[in-house]
Coordinates of C-alpha atoms and ligand atoms in Angstrom, one line a residue:
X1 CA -16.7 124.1 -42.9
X2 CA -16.4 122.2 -45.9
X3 CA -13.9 119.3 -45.8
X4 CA -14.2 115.8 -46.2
X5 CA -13.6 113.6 -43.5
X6 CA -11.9 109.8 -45.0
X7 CA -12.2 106.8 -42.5
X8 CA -9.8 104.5 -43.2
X9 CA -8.6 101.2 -40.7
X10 CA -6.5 102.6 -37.7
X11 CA -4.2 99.5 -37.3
X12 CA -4.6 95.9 -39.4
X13 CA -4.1 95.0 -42.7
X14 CA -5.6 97.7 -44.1
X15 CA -3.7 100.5 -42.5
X16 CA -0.7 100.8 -44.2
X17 CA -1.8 100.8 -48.0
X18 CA -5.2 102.8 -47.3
X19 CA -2.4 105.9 -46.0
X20 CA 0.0 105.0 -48.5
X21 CA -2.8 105.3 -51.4
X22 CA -4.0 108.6 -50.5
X23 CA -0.2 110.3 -50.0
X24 CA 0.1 109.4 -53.0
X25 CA -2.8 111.0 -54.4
X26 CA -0.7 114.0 -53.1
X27 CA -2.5 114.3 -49.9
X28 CA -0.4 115.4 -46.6
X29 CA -1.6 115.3 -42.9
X30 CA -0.6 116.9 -39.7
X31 CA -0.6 113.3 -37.4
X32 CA 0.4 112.2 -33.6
X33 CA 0.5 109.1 -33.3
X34 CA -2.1 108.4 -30.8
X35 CA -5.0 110.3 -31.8
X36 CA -8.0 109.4 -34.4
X37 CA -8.4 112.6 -36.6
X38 CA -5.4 113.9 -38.9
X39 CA -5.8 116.9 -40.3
X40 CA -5.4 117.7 -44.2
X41 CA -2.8 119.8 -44.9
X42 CA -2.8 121.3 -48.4
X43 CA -6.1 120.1 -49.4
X44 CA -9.5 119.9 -47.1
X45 CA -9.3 116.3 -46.8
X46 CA -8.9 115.2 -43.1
X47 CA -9.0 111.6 -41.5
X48 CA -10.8 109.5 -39.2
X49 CA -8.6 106.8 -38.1
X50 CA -11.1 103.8 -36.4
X51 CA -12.0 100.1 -36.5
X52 CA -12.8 98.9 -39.8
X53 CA -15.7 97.7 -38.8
X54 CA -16.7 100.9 -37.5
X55 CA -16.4 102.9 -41.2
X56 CA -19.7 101.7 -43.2
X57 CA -21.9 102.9 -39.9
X58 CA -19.6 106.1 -40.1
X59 CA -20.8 106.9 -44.0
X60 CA -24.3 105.8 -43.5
X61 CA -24.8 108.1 -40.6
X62 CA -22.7 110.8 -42.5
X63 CA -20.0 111.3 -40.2
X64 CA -17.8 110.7 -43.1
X65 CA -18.2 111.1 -46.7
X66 CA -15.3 108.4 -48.0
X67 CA -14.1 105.5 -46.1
X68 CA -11.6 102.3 -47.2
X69 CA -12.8 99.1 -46.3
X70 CA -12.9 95.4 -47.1
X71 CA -15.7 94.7 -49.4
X72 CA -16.8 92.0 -47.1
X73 CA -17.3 93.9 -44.4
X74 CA -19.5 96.3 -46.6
X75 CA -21.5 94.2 -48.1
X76 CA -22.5 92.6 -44.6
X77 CA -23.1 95.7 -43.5
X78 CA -25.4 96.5 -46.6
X79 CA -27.5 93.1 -46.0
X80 CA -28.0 94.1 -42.2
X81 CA -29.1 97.0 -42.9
X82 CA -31.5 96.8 -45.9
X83 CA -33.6 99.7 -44.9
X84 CA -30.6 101.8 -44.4
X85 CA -28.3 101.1 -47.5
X86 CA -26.5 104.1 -48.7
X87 CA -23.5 103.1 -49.5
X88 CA -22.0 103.2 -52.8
X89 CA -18.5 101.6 -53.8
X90 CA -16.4 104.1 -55.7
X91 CA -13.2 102.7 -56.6
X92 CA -12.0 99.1 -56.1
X93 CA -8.6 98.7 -54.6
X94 CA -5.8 96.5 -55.6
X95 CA -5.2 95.4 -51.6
X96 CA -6.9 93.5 -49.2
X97 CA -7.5 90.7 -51.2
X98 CA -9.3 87.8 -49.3
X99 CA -11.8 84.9 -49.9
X100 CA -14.7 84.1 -47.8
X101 CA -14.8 80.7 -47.8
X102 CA -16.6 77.4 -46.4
X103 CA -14.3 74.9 -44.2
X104 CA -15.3 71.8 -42.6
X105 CA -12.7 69.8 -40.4
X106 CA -10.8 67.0 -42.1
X107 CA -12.1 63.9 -42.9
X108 CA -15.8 65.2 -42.7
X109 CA -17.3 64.0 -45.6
X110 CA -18.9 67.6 -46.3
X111 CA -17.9 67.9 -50.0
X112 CA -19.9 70.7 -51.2
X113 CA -22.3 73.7 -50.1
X114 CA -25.3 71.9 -50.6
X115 CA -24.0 68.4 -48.7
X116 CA -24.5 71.9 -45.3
X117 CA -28.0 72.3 -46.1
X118 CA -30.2 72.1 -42.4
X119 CA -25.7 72.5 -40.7
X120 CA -24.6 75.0 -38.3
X121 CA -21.9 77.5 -39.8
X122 CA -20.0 79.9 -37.4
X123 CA -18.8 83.2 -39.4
X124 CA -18.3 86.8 -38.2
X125 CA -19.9 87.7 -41.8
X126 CA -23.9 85.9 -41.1
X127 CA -25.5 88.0 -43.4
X128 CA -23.3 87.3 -46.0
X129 CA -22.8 83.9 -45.7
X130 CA -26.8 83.2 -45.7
X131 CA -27.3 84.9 -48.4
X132 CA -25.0 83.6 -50.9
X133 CA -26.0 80.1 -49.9
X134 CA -29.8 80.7 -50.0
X135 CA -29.6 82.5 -53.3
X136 CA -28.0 78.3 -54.0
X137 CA -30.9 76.7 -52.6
X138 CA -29.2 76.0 -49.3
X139 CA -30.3 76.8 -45.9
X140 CA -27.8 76.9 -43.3
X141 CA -27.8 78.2 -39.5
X142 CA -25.2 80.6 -38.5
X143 CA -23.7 80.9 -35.4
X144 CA -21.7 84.4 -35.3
X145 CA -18.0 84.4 -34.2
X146 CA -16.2 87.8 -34.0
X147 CA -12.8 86.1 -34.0
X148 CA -11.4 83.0 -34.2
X149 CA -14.0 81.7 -35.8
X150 CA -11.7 78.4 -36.9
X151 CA -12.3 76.9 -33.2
X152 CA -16.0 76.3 -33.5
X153 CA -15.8 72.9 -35.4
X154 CA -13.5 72.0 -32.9
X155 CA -15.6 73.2 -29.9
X156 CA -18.8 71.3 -31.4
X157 CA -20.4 74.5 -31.8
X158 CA -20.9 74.3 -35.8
X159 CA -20.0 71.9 -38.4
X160 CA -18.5 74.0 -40.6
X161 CA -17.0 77.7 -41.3
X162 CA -17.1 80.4 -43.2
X163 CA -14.0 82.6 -42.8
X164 CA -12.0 84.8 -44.8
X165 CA -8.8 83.1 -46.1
X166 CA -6.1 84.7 -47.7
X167 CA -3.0 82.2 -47.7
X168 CA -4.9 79.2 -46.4
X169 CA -2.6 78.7 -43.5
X170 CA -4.4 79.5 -40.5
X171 CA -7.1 76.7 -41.7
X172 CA -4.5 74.4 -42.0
X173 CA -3.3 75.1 -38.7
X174 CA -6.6 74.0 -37.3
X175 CA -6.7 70.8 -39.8
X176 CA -9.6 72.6 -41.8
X177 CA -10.1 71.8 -45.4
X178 CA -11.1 74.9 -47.6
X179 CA -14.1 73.3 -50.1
X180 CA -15.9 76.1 -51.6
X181 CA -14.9 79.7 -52.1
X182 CA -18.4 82.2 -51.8
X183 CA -16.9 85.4 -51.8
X184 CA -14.1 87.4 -53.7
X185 CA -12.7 90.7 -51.5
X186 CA -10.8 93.2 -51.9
X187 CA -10.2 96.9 -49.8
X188 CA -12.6 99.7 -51.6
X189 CA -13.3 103.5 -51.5
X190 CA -16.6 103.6 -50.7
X191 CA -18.9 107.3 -50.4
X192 CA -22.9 107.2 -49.8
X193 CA -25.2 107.8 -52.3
X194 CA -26.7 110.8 -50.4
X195 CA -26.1 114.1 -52.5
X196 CA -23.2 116.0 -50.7
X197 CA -22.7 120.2 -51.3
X198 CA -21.6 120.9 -54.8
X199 CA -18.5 121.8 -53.0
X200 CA -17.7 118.6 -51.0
X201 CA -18.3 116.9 -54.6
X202 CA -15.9 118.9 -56.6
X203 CA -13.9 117.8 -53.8
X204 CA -14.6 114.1 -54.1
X205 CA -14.2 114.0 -57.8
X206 CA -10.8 115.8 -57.4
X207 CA -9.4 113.0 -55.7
X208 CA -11.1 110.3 -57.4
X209 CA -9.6 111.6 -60.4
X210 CA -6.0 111.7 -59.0
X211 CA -6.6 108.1 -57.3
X212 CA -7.7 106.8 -60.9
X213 CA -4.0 108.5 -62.0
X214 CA -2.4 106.8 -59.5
X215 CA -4.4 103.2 -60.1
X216 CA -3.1 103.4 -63.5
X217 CA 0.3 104.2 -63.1
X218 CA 0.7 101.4 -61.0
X219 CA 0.1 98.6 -63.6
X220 CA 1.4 100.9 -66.1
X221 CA 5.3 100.6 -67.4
X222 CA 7.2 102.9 -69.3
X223 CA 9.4 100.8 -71.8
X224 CA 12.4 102.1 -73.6
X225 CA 14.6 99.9 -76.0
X226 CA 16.4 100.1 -79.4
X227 CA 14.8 97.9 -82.3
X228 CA 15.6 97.3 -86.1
X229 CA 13.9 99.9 -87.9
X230 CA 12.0 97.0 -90.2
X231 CA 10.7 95.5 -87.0
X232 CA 9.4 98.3 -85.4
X233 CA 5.7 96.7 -86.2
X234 CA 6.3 93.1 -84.8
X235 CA 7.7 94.7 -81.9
X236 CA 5.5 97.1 -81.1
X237 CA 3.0 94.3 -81.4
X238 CA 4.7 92.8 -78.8
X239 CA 4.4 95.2 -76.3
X240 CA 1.5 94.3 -73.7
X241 CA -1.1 97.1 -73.5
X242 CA 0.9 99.6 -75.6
X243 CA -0.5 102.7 -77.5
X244 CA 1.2 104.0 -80.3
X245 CA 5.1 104.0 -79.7
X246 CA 7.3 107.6 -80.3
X247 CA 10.3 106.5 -82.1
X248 CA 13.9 108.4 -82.1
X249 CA 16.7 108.2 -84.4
X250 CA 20.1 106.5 -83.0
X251 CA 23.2 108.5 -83.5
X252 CA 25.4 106.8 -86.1
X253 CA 23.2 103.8 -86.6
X254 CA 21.1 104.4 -89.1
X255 CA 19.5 100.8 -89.3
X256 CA 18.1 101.0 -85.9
X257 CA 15.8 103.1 -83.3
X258 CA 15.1 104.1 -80.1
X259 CA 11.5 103.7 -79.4
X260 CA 9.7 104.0 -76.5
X261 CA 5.7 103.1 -74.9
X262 CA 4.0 103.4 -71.7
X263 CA 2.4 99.8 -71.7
X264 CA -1.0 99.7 -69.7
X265 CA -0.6 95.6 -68.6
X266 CA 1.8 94.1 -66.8
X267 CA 5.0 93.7 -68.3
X268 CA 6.6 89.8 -67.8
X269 CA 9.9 88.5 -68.2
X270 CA 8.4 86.2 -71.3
X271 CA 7.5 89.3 -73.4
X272 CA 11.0 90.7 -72.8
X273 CA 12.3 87.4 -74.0
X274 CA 10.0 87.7 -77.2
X275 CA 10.7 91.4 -77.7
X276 CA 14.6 90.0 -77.6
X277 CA 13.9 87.4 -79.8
X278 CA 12.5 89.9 -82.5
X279 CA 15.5 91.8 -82.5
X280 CA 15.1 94.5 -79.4
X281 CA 18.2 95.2 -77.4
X282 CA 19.3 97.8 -74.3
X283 CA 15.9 97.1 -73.0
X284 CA 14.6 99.1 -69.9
X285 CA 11.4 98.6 -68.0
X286 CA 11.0 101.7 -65.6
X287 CA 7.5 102.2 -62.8
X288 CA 5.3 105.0 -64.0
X289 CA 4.4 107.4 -60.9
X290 CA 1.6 109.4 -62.1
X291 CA -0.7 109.9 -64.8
X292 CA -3.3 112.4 -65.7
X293 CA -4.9 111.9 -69.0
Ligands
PRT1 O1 -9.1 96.1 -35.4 P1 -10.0 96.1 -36.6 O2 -11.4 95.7 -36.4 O3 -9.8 97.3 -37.4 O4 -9.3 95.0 -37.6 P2 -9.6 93.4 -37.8 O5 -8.7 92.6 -37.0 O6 -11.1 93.2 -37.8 O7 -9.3 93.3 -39.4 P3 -7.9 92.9 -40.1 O8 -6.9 94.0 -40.0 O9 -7.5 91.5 -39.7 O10 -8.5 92.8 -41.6 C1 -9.0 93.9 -42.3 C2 -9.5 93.5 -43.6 O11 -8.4 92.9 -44.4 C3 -10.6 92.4 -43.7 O12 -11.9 93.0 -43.5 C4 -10.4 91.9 -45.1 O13 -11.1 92.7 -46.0 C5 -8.9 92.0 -45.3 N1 -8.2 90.7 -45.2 C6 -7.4 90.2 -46.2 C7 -8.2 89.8 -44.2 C8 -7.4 88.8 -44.6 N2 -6.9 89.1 -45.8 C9 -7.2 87.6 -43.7 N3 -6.5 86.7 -44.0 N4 -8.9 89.8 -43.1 C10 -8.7 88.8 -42.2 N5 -7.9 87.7 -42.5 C11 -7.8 86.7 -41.4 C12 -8.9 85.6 -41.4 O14 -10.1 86.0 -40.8 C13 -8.2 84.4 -40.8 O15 -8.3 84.5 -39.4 O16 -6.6 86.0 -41.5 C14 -6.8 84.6 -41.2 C15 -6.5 83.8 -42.4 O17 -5.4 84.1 -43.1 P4 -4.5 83.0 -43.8 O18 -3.4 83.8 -44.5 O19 -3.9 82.1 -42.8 O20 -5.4 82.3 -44.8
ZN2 ZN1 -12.5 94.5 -37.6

């Protein structure tokens, strides 16, 4: 039959916003709990819940045709696998965000990547760590950890790490010093380059197109406020990421508008403070659910 099957991280970080991102791409599932596969209600989309680490071997052998996963672990899995290397990011995803980066205990005198050239590094990401520091000149050993890699310095098995770090405090826990970030991550949608039924793709750009609606909406703002008619221009100026405004007439005050914008950046207290300062009052930032252009 053709559905598509979505692998997505069963339980961990990624869990939560992966589901949360496709309901709101209007997707429903029949779930329990305790089992991997929930099926698609309303739309032939069902889902594989697994390991993350498990979901680029699941598109490159086909089992699934989309799966959300750190970036990290797919591009390790793409530099393992160099013969095999079908998969194709389709959407970044504005989660997950991580650093891979290098840590060497305190007071080691290590101050950059190249002062590990010929040292021992313990990472669960190998591939990835070797190759960003030989494409710098700089050959390292790895030593591959699949947890806990911040021990290893302290085991003697390395001299340094390579970990992902997001708020710095588990290195700090283990009297690491972050020196040099390699790697940028963040969660993405990723399908494989192999051709799927003309079907299964009308599919797949169905939903891209209503997870590119609901990427939008999310940094976009709908801002309504009431402005001096003569300063419609400086305010609308103003207005971060904002297309042309529609403007309304105020009951009984003829020197004065309403206007409104859907604003495509984010929307800080400072430009509310410089919209005030140009005259704008009764001003109202409101969350934009969904677009479709
Ligand atoms: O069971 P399963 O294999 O599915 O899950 P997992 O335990 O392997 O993965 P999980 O849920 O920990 O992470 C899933 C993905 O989240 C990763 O592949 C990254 O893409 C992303 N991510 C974002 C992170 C972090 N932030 C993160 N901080 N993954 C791991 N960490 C770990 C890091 O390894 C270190 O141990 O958190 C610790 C550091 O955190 P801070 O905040 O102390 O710096
Ligand atoms: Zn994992």
């Amino acid at each position: 039959m053709n559905r598509i099957r979505v692998a997505i991280q069963k339980s961990g970080r990624l869990s939560e916003k992966s589901l949360d991102l496709l309901q709101r791409c209007g997707l429903r599932f029949a779930r329990s709990k305790d089992k991997l596969y929930w099926y698609g209600k309303d739309f032939p989309i069902d889902l594989l819940l697994v390991r993350d680490d498990d979901i680029p071997r699941l598109l490159l052998d086909g089992v699934c045709d989309l799966g959300i996963v750190g970036e990290n672990i797919a591009e390790e899995t793409m530099l393992e696998n160099t013969a095999d290397n079908n998969l194709e990011q389709l959407r970044k995803l504005p989660f997950g965000g991580c650093r891979l980066s290098l840590a060497v205990p305190e007071n080691s005198g290590f101050q950059t990547a190249a002062d590990l050239d010929g040292c021992r590094i313990a990472t669960s990401y190998p591939a990835l760590t070797r190759s960003i520091l030989s494409s710098r000149g700089i050959s390292a050993e790895t030593v591959k950890f699949s947890g806990s890699v911040e021990i290893a310095p302290g085991l003697g098995t390395a001299d340094a790490i390579s970990d992902l770090v997001s708020t710095g405090t588990t290195l700090r826990a283990n009297h690491l010093v972050e020196f040099e970030v390699l790697f940028e991550s963040t969660a993405a949608l990723y399908g494989q380059l192999d051709q799927p039924s003309v079907e299964k793709q009308d599919m797949i750009d169905r939903l891209l197109s209503r997870l590119d609606g609901v990427l939008l909406a999310a940094e976009c703002k709908y801002v309504m406020l009431h402005a001096p008619r003569d300063a419609v221009d400086t305010i609308t100026r103003l207005l971060p990421g904002a297309e042309n405004p529609s403007l309304m007439n105020l009951e009984g005050d003829p020197d004065r508008v309403a206007l409104h914008a859907v604003c495509r950046e984010t929307v800080f207290w400072e430009h509310l403070e410089a919209l005030r300062g140009a005259g704008a009052s009764a001003i109202l930032v409101l969350p934009v659910e969904k677009m479709l252009g």
